[in-house]
Amino acid sequence: MYYIDGFSKFVYSQNLASGVRLTLATLIPCLIFQHYGVLDTMMPFALGTLLIGVTDNPGPHNRRRNTLLATIFFSFLSSFVTIWIQSYTWLIYIAMAVFGIFYSMIGVYGNRANSVGSIGLLVFIFTIDENITGESAYQHVLLFMAGGFWYFLIFLSLDRLRPYLPAQRLMGENFVLLGELLSVKARFYMPKPKYERLYDKMVPLQVSLKENHEVLREVLFRTRQFVKDSGNKSRTLVLMYLDSLDLFEQILNSQQDYRHLNQAFGDSKILRVFGIYITWLAEEVQHIGVAVQAGAASRSGRDLAEGFHKCELAFYRYRADRMTQENVEDFIMLKQVLLSMRDITERVKKLHLATRYEANHTEELHSLAGPDGIVPREDLNPRVLLDNLSLKSTYFRHSLRLTLALLVGYSVSLVWEFGHGYWILLTIATILKPAFGITKQRNIYRIAGTFLGVLTGFLSIYWIGNTTVLFVIMMLAMVVAYTFLKTNYFVASAGITLYVIIGFFFTNSDIIGAVLVDRVIDTLIGSAIAYVFSMFVLPSWESDNLDVTVLEALESNQGYFNAVSSVFGGGAFDLESLKHHRKEAVIALANVSEAFQKMMSEPKKQRVKLEDFHQFLATSHMLTSYMASLSSYAQNVGGKFDAAGFVPKIREINRNLDTAVTIVKRTQVDRIDVIKQALPQNEQLIQMLAAIRKEVRETGREGVENPELSRNLSDLRTIDGLFELINTLTVDIVKILNKLF
């Protein structure tokens, strides 16, 4: 990616926009209050703006609106109840238990509900420290509510003024992710690729792209309804989205047997030539993403036509020199790579033109909704919450763990009276997460970020006497904190600590020394409590749920395989069914990858057969990728070839997958040792291959006399090869699972 694009990507990113918006929404009223000398009284207003604004995550207008309103309501409830019971310690304990469990449990409804619950709990913790009664209590609650509604008005205004801006930013991030995925693909063609490491990088990128596509689809659908516009910009964004889906499909479907390619052509430079050009394409896609975020027209930084022509020329020259009757099939595979590069090149050229938002689009706009014709709705059925009220539920175990940790932290703050004891509770609430690995990571980041923020704050205050400079530093710290809050918790923690310390210096410079000490001590105590409870109180280890995670991956992959292979077995092609099963397979693969990452952070004694699990992850990814490639042929050539050549292969692969499922379910008495056997040969392929070899022998070139035969052979050989690869992987999976379970 060009260096200038890297900087532009950050400048125009959704995260930076959120950080700047939240910082200005908070600081501008504070400056006005300071001018009139009422800043101390109006601090609840600023706190309300800050906390409510944190929940404003990218998404459709109606869901962002509902999330903000729900956060305002629950924050009001938390602050109102807490203010009236703060004089009674025993009531605070009860409220902490109720709020701790409730606000943690509503996370079962998804990330937005989880953010609402987190802020509701933080508001409760902040309000515990307030010593106010009577009319001051009403004033505190009303000011906090006013701050929340102030941010809500900003949200409404910006969405009215620039309704397509969120969609553009998400679209740009989508193309940047596509470019990163293509860049990883390019490394498979470089000398001595590290296959497992590259597969590990591809999994999270594919998952991120799937999630981005879902959010982007909803944003575009709701935005077009919101502004009631089908003008040029609206249509162009929709077409870009559809093109991005096609590009994602092309990248997924370009999966090859990279080990075999390197064995066949590793001694030549042809793979490196391909890899360099694919890297060019990756940079172009990312460049398009940055341009879309910036609202500017993108132009190619390289001559793609000339670059592809050189790849094409290199291939045909190399084929003329090295192709024989024995390696015809290898060259067919290599040509498939060349054709994929050509298709992606044409798509990239089209996307460059689309960034100009020119009129006269003639393409038909397909529905952005799901198969049922509407955007999926969030399930807020109370039954979902009730069904999770069990110790078998990860959410319920986490809610109990967090509540008990908060009760202990509150007791510690009462026994040892610190200046800002509520910081202990804040640390616990922000660090303690359902998974031990995430808690451990956030613990380290919180402590390191706090120390960095305290050190930077100390040096800034005692070395810089100019209050204007200090204010600028505080403002930049806020921007950094809320820009990286969801992506880099270490940086966010350092930024939050820095602006809090400088903020205390502005309000009361006499206590700044005590604030620095309190911040460090409270953070260390809260981190220690969070770590102990995550380790010993109702811990959730990934190895305990390994069978469920693996079984979901197996069953979703088998469903995906059956949806794809049925076309070659004589069945009808069902695009919606295929997309549904592919989505399920990708989600299940993401869960396996997430489970592996969490297990990596757990104590060594809990990493049960970690190496075997990693082999299952890598093999499952390759299996899903080859199925995606097979689905491309199912869609393009369908039932063109004789089904009799594929039915035995489909049956054998399903038998292996059934065996794998029985191993995980432990329904078999004896272990089944599956030995890889050669699949029945495809007679139609044998006949085609004999004809093309004869043609090569007679003419010295592939497909000159009979180009139709050459094309059919290329398709059929690739399809047959994909079945062979899928069969090999299913055998490997059975062997891995025999060791894993």
PDB file of C-alpha atoms in Angstrom, residues 274-485:
ATOM      1  CA  PHE A 274       2.280 -13.491 -10.752  1.00  0.00           C
ATOM      2  CA  GLY A 275       2.799 -12.680  -7.075  1.00  0.00           C
ATOM      3  CA  ILE A 276       4.215  -9.217  -7.797  1.00  0.00           C
ATOM      4  CA  TYR A 277       1.302  -8.373 -10.088  1.00  0.00           C
ATOM      5  CA  ILE A 278      -1.260  -9.589  -7.518  1.00  0.00           C
ATOM      6  CA  THR A 279       0.469  -7.317  -4.995  1.00  0.00           C
ATOM      7  CA  TRP A 280      -0.060  -4.450  -7.447  1.00  0.00           C
ATOM      8  CA  LEU A 281      -3.750  -5.310  -7.607  1.00  0.00           C
ATOM      9  CA  ALA A 282      -3.933  -5.395  -3.803  1.00  0.00           C
ATOM     10  CA  GLU A 283      -2.424  -1.921  -3.588  1.00  0.00           C
ATOM     11  CA  GLU A 284      -4.871  -0.641  -6.209  1.00  0.00           C
ATOM     12  CA  VAL A 285      -7.866  -2.000  -4.271  1.00  0.00           C
ATOM     13  CA  GLN A 286      -6.643  -0.350  -1.071  1.00  0.00           C
ATOM     14  CA  HIS A 287      -6.038   2.881  -2.982  1.00  0.00           C
ATOM     15  CA  ILE A 288      -9.667   2.748  -4.155  1.00  0.00           C
ATOM     16  CA  GLY A 289     -10.786   2.254  -0.553  1.00  0.00           C
ATOM     17  CA  VAL A 290      -8.916   5.334   0.632  1.00  0.00           C
ATOM     18  CA  ALA A 291     -10.360   7.389  -2.244  1.00  0.00           C
ATOM     19  CA  VAL A 292     -13.914   6.281  -1.381  1.00  0.00           C
ATOM     20  CA  GLN A 293     -13.392   7.276   2.264  1.00  0.00           C
ATOM     21  CA  ALA A 294     -12.080  10.668   1.201  1.00  0.00           C
ATOM     22  CA  GLY A 295     -14.865  11.190  -1.328  1.00  0.00           C
ATOM     23  CA  ALA A 296     -12.306  11.649  -4.092  1.00  0.00           C
ATOM     24  CA  ALA A 297     -11.842  10.051  -7.497  1.00  0.00           C
ATOM     25  CA  SER A 298      -9.131   7.383  -7.574  1.00  0.00           C
ATOM     26  CA  ARG A 299      -6.697   6.845 -10.390  1.00  0.00           C
ATOM     27  CA  SER A 300      -4.476   3.884 -10.969  1.00  0.00           C
ATOM     28  CA  GLY A 301      -0.900   4.381  -9.829  1.00  0.00           C
ATOM     29  CA  ARG A 302       0.318   1.706 -12.225  1.00  0.00           C
ATOM     30  CA  ASP A 303      -0.412   0.601 -15.767  1.00  0.00           C
ATOM     31  CA  LEU A 304      -2.472  -2.495 -14.986  1.00  0.00           C
ATOM     32  CA  ALA A 305      -3.033  -3.315 -18.646  1.00  0.00           C
ATOM     33  CA  GLU A 306       0.710  -3.397 -19.264  1.00  0.00           C
ATOM     34  CA  GLY A 307       1.326  -5.344 -16.040  1.00  0.00           C
ATOM     35  CA  PHE A 308      -1.194  -8.033 -16.918  1.00  0.00           C
ATOM     36  CA  HIS A 309       0.131  -8.195 -20.471  1.00  0.00           C
ATOM     37  CA  LYS A 310       3.613  -8.981 -19.100  1.00  0.00           C
ATOM     38  CA  CYS A 311       2.167 -11.758 -16.907  1.00  0.00           C
ATOM     39  CA  GLU A 312       0.274 -13.168 -19.868  1.00  0.00           C
ATOM     40  CA  LEU A 313       3.336 -12.995 -22.105  1.00  0.00           C
ATOM     41  CA  ALA A 314       5.509 -14.645 -19.454  1.00  0.00           C
ATOM     42  CA  PHE A 315       2.987 -17.470 -19.064  1.00  0.00           C
ATOM     43  CA  TYR A 316       2.683 -18.241 -22.763  1.00  0.00           C
ATOM     44  CA  ARG A 317       6.440 -18.120 -23.274  1.00  0.00           C
ATOM     45  CA  TYR A 318       7.047 -20.393 -20.311  1.00  0.00           C
ATOM     46  CA  ARG A 319       4.327 -22.778 -21.478  1.00  0.00           C
ATOM     47  CA  ALA A 320       5.789 -22.952 -24.973  1.00  0.00           C
ATOM     48  CA  ASP A 321       9.193 -23.861 -23.521  1.00  0.00           C
ATOM     49  CA  ARG A 322       8.252 -26.211 -20.700  1.00  0.00           C
ATOM     50  CA  MET A 323       4.873 -27.833 -21.325  1.00  0.00           C
ATOM     51  CA  THR A 324       4.872 -31.545 -22.059  1.00  0.00           C
ATOM     52  CA  GLN A 325       2.267 -34.296 -22.127  1.00  0.00           C
ATOM     53  CA  GLU A 326       3.085 -35.076 -18.479  1.00  0.00           C
ATOM     54  CA  ASN A 327       2.637 -31.573 -17.038  1.00  0.00           C
ATOM     55  CA  VAL A 328      -0.385 -30.418 -19.079  1.00  0.00           C
ATOM     56  CA  GLU A 329      -2.560 -30.485 -15.961  1.00  0.00           C
ATOM     57  CA  ASP A 330      -0.126 -28.285 -14.039  1.00  0.00           C
ATOM     58  CA  PHE A 331      -0.230 -25.672 -16.778  1.00  0.00           C
ATOM     59  CA  ILE A 332      -4.028 -25.818 -16.792  1.00  0.00           C
ATOM     60  CA  MET A 333      -3.943 -24.944 -13.065  1.00  0.00           C
ATOM     61  CA  LEU A 334      -1.505 -22.107 -13.721  1.00  0.00           C
ATOM     62  CA  LYS A 335      -3.731 -20.751 -16.482  1.00  0.00           C
ATOM     63  CA  GLN A 336      -6.636 -20.661 -14.030  1.00  0.00           C
ATOM     64  CA  VAL A 337      -4.554 -18.297 -11.896  1.00  0.00           C
ATOM     65  CA  LEU A 338      -3.943 -16.100 -14.940  1.00  0.00           C
ATOM     66  CA  LEU A 339      -7.660 -15.984 -15.750  1.00  0.00           C
ATOM     67  CA  SER A 340      -8.483 -15.016 -12.147  1.00  0.00           C
ATOM     68  CA  MET A 341      -5.935 -12.204 -12.352  1.00  0.00           C
ATOM     69  CA  ARG A 342      -7.581 -10.986 -15.554  1.00  0.00           C
ATOM     70  CA  ASP A 343     -11.037 -10.948 -13.950  1.00  0.00           C
ATOM     71  CA  ILE A 344      -9.805  -9.065 -10.874  1.00  0.00           C
ATOM     72  CA  THR A 345      -7.970  -6.581 -13.102  1.00  0.00           C
ATOM     73  CA  GLU A 346     -11.159  -5.754 -14.981  1.00  0.00           C
ATOM     74  CA  ARG A 347     -13.048  -5.370 -11.702  1.00  0.00           C
ATOM     75  CA  VAL A 348     -10.403  -2.985 -10.345  1.00  0.00           C
ATOM     76  CA  LYS A 349     -10.565  -0.836 -13.497  1.00  0.00           C
ATOM     77  CA  LYS A 350     -14.347  -0.625 -13.124  1.00  0.00           C
ATOM     78  CA  LEU A 351     -14.065   0.394  -9.472  1.00  0.00           C
ATOM     79  CA  HIS A 352     -11.612   3.185 -10.329  1.00  0.00           C
ATOM     80  CA  LEU A 353     -14.239   4.618 -12.679  1.00  0.00           C
ATOM     81  CA  ALA A 354     -17.000   4.225 -10.090  1.00  0.00           C
ATOM     82  CA  THR A 355     -15.210   6.539  -7.630  1.00  0.00           C
ATOM     83  CA  ARG A 356     -15.955   9.458  -9.980  1.00  0.00           C
ATOM     84  CA  TYR A 357     -19.700   9.100  -9.232  1.00  0.00           C
ATOM     85  CA  GLU A 358     -20.542   9.772 -12.855  1.00  0.00           C
ATOM     86  CA  ALA A 359     -24.122   9.475 -14.071  1.00  0.00           C
ATOM     87  CA  ASN A 360     -25.693   7.117 -16.621  1.00  0.00           C
ATOM     88  CA  HIS A 361     -25.311   3.874 -14.719  1.00  0.00           C
ATOM     89  CA  THR A 362     -27.213   1.244 -16.612  1.00  0.00           C
ATOM     90  CA  GLU A 363     -26.677  -1.789 -14.371  1.00  0.00           C
ATOM     91  CA  GLU A 364     -29.651  -3.299 -12.640  1.00  0.00           C
ATOM     92  CA  LEU A 365     -29.615  -2.825  -8.895  1.00  0.00           C
ATOM     93  CA  HIS A 366     -30.189  -6.066  -7.069  1.00  0.00           C
ATOM     94  CA  SER A 367     -31.863  -6.194  -3.687  1.00  0.00           C
ATOM     95  CA  LEU A 368     -29.607  -5.393  -0.772  1.00  0.00           C
ATOM     96  CA  ALA A 369     -31.862  -7.271   1.581  1.00  0.00           C
ATOM     97  CA  GLY A 370     -31.599 -10.911   2.548  1.00  0.00           C
ATOM     98  CA  PRO A 371     -33.404 -13.820   0.900  1.00  0.00           C
ATOM     99  CA  ASP A 372     -36.648 -12.788   2.574  1.00  0.00           C
ATOM    100  CA  GLY A 373     -36.483  -9.350   0.972  1.00  0.00           C
ATOM    101  CA  ILE A 374     -35.793  -7.345   4.122  1.00  0.00           C
ATOM    102  CA  VAL A 375     -32.827  -6.421   6.260  1.00  0.00           C
ATOM    103  CA  PRO A 376     -32.545  -8.841   9.201  1.00  0.00           C
ATOM    104  CA  ARG A 377     -33.945  -7.538  12.477  1.00  0.00           C
ATOM    105  CA  GLU A 378     -32.338  -7.771  15.873  1.00  0.00           C
ATOM    106  CA  ASP A 379     -33.941 -10.419  18.080  1.00  0.00           C
ATOM    107  CA  LEU A 380     -34.838  -8.768  21.408  1.00  0.00           C
ATOM    108  CA  ASN A 381     -37.098 -11.567  22.606  1.00  0.00           C
ATOM    109  CA  PRO A 382     -36.967 -11.813  26.451  1.00  0.00           C
ATOM    110  CA  ARG A 383     -36.800 -15.576  26.034  1.00  0.00           C
ATOM    111  CA  VAL A 384     -33.209 -15.230  24.789  1.00  0.00           C
ATOM    112  CA  LEU A 385     -32.243 -13.655  28.119  1.00  0.00           C
ATOM    113  CA  LEU A 386     -34.137 -16.224  30.191  1.00  0.00           C
ATOM    114  CA  ASP A 387     -32.612 -19.149  28.306  1.00  0.00           C
ATOM    115  CA  ASN A 388     -29.149 -17.913  29.302  1.00  0.00           C
ATOM    116  CA  LEU A 389     -29.886 -17.889  33.045  1.00  0.00           C
ATOM    117  CA  SER A 390     -27.853 -21.029  33.572  1.00  0.00           C
ATOM    118  CA  LEU A 391     -24.310 -21.843  34.671  1.00  0.00           C
ATOM    119  CA  LYS A 392     -23.861 -23.484  31.269  1.00  0.00           C
ATOM    120  CA  SER A 393     -24.176 -20.035  29.675  1.00  0.00           C
ATOM    121  CA  THR A 394     -20.953 -18.106  29.187  1.00  0.00           C
ATOM    122  CA  TYR A 395     -22.858 -14.832  29.627  1.00  0.00           C
ATOM    123  CA  PHE A 396     -24.361 -15.865  32.963  1.00  0.00           C
ATOM    124  CA  ARG A 397     -21.037 -17.131  34.326  1.00  0.00           C
ATOM    125  CA  HIS A 398     -19.422 -13.864  33.268  1.00  0.00           C
ATOM    126  CA  SER A 399     -22.172 -11.764  34.865  1.00  0.00           C
ATOM    127  CA  LEU A 400     -21.727 -13.603  38.192  1.00  0.00           C
ATOM    128  CA  ARG A 401     -17.948 -13.328  37.962  1.00  0.00           C
ATOM    129  CA  LEU A 402     -18.079  -9.598  37.203  1.00  0.00           C
ATOM    130  CA  THR A 403     -20.647  -8.881  39.924  1.00  0.00           C
ATOM    131  CA  LEU A 404     -18.641 -10.692  42.606  1.00  0.00           C
ATOM    132  CA  ALA A 405     -15.477  -8.876  41.501  1.00  0.00           C
ATOM    133  CA  LEU A 406     -17.255  -5.515  41.744  1.00  0.00           C
ATOM    134  CA  LEU A 407     -18.542  -6.330  45.231  1.00  0.00           C
ATOM    135  CA  VAL A 408     -15.031  -7.219  46.371  1.00  0.00           C
ATOM    136  CA  GLY A 409     -13.588  -4.105  44.726  1.00  0.00           C
ATOM    137  CA  TYR A 410     -16.198  -1.904  46.415  1.00  0.00           C
ATOM    138  CA  SER A 411     -15.409  -3.483  49.779  1.00  0.00           C
ATOM    139  CA  VAL A 412     -11.699  -2.801  49.261  1.00  0.00           C
ATOM    140  CA  SER A 413     -12.431   0.857  48.456  1.00  0.00           C
ATOM    141  CA  LEU A 414     -14.397   1.147  51.712  1.00  0.00           C
ATOM    142  CA  VAL A 415     -11.773  -0.502  53.906  1.00  0.00           C
ATOM    143  CA  TRP A 416      -8.910   1.536  52.453  1.00  0.00           C
ATOM    144  CA  GLU A 417     -10.197   5.009  51.737  1.00  0.00           C
ATOM    145  CA  PHE A 418      -8.519   6.089  48.537  1.00  0.00           C
ATOM    146  CA  GLY A 419      -9.087   9.484  47.037  1.00  0.00           C
ATOM    147  CA  HIS A 420     -10.768   7.995  43.960  1.00  0.00           C
ATOM    148  CA  GLY A 421     -11.767   4.508  45.044  1.00  0.00           C
ATOM    149  CA  TYR A 422     -14.321   4.229  42.256  1.00  0.00           C
ATOM    150  CA  TRP A 423     -11.400   3.900  39.827  1.00  0.00           C
ATOM    151  CA  ILE A 424     -10.990   0.365  41.198  1.00  0.00           C
ATOM    152  CA  LEU A 425     -14.510  -0.474  40.070  1.00  0.00           C
ATOM    153  CA  LEU A 426     -13.993   1.226  36.709  1.00  0.00           C
ATOM    154  CA  THR A 427     -10.870  -0.856  36.124  1.00  0.00           C
ATOM    155  CA  ILE A 428     -12.698  -4.087  36.982  1.00  0.00           C
ATOM    156  CA  ALA A 429     -15.707  -3.239  34.790  1.00  0.00           C
ATOM    157  CA  THR A 430     -13.600  -2.352  31.751  1.00  0.00           C
ATOM    158  CA  ILE A 431     -11.066  -5.187  32.045  1.00  0.00           C
ATOM    159  CA  LEU A 432     -13.092  -8.230  33.091  1.00  0.00           C
ATOM    160  CA  LYS A 433     -14.477  -9.944  29.980  1.00  0.00           C
ATOM    161  CA  PRO A 434     -16.113 -13.350  29.368  1.00  0.00           C
ATOM    162  CA  ALA A 435     -12.913 -14.894  27.958  1.00  0.00           C
ATOM    163  CA  PHE A 436      -9.803 -15.235  30.117  1.00  0.00           C
ATOM    164  CA  GLY A 437      -7.513 -14.416  27.187  1.00  0.00           C
ATOM    165  CA  ILE A 438      -9.199 -11.077  26.513  1.00  0.00           C
ATOM    166  CA  THR A 439      -9.179 -10.213  30.230  1.00  0.00           C
ATOM    167  CA  LYS A 440      -5.480 -11.018  30.466  1.00  0.00           C
ATOM    168  CA  GLN A 441      -4.637  -8.908  27.417  1.00  0.00           C
ATOM    169  CA  ARG A 442      -6.724  -5.935  28.559  1.00  0.00           C
ATOM    170  CA  ASN A 443      -5.168  -6.235  32.015  1.00  0.00           C
ATOM    171  CA  ILE A 444      -1.681  -5.847  30.595  1.00  0.00           C
ATOM    172  CA  TYR A 445      -2.752  -3.017  28.295  1.00  0.00           C
ATOM    173  CA  ARG A 446      -4.585  -1.231  31.112  1.00  0.00           C
ATOM    174  CA  ILE A 447      -1.608  -1.299  33.466  1.00  0.00           C
ATOM    175  CA  ALA A 448       0.937  -0.382  30.787  1.00  0.00           C
ATOM    176  CA  GLY A 449      -1.324   2.320  29.341  1.00  0.00           C
ATOM    177  CA  THR A 450      -1.984   3.793  32.790  1.00  0.00           C
ATOM    178  CA  PHE A 451       1.716   4.008  33.605  1.00  0.00           C
ATOM    179  CA  LEU A 452       2.440   5.609  30.218  1.00  0.00           C
ATOM    180  CA  GLY A 453      -0.422   8.068  30.652  1.00  0.00           C
ATOM    181  CA  VAL A 454       0.641   8.977  34.205  1.00  0.00           C
ATOM    182  CA  LEU A 455       4.244   9.494  33.146  1.00  0.00           C
ATOM    183  CA  THR A 456       3.256  11.588  30.120  1.00  0.00           C
ATOM    184  CA  GLY A 457       0.798  13.595  32.223  1.00  0.00           C
ATOM    185  CA  PHE A 458       3.394  14.234  34.941  1.00  0.00           C
ATOM    186  CA  LEU A 459       6.007  15.412  32.430  1.00  0.00           C
ATOM    187  CA  SER A 460       3.456  17.565  30.572  1.00  0.00           C
ATOM    188  CA  ILE A 461       2.227  19.328  33.712  1.00  0.00           C
ATOM    189  CA  TYR A 462       5.618  19.963  35.319  1.00  0.00           C
ATOM    190  CA  TRP A 463       7.572  20.784  32.179  1.00  0.00           C
ATOM    191  CA  ILE A 464       4.924  22.730  30.253  1.00  0.00           C
ATOM    192  CA  GLY A 465       3.575  25.757  32.066  1.00  0.00           C
ATOM    193  CA  ASN A 466       1.426  27.051  29.243  1.00  0.00           C
ATOM    194  CA  THR A 467      -2.230  26.114  29.875  1.00  0.00           C
ATOM    195  CA  THR A 468      -3.103  26.509  26.186  1.00  0.00           C
ATOM    196  CA  VAL A 469      -0.539  23.892  25.224  1.00  0.00           C
ATOM    197  CA  LEU A 470      -1.781  21.621  27.993  1.00  0.00           C
ATOM    198  CA  PHE A 471      -5.335  22.000  26.717  1.00  0.00           C
ATOM    199  CA  VAL A 472      -4.235  21.046  23.201  1.00  0.00           C
ATOM    200  CA  ILE A 473      -2.451  17.988  24.618  1.00  0.00           C
ATOM    201  CA  MET A 474      -5.589  17.030  26.547  1.00  0.00           C
ATOM    202  CA  MET A 475      -7.728  17.419  23.435  1.00  0.00           C
ATOM    203  CA  LEU A 476      -5.339  15.307  21.341  1.00  0.00           C
ATOM    204  CA  ALA A 477      -5.270  12.677  24.110  1.00  0.00           C
ATOM    205  CA  MET A 478      -9.069  12.468  23.982  1.00  0.00           C
ATOM    206  CA  VAL A 479      -9.047  12.099  20.220  1.00  0.00           C
ATOM    207  CA  VAL A 480      -6.423   9.354  20.416  1.00  0.00           C
ATOM    208  CA  ALA A 481      -8.249   7.601  23.265  1.00  0.00           C
ATOM    209  CA  TYR A 482     -11.611   7.360  21.514  1.00  0.00           C
ATOM    210  CA  THR A 483     -10.090   6.705  18.101  1.00  0.00           C
ATOM    211  CA  PHE A 484      -8.292   3.592  19.344  1.00  0.00           C
ATOM    212  CA  LEU A 485     -10.796   2.508  22.002  1.00  0.00           C
TER     213      LEU A 485
END
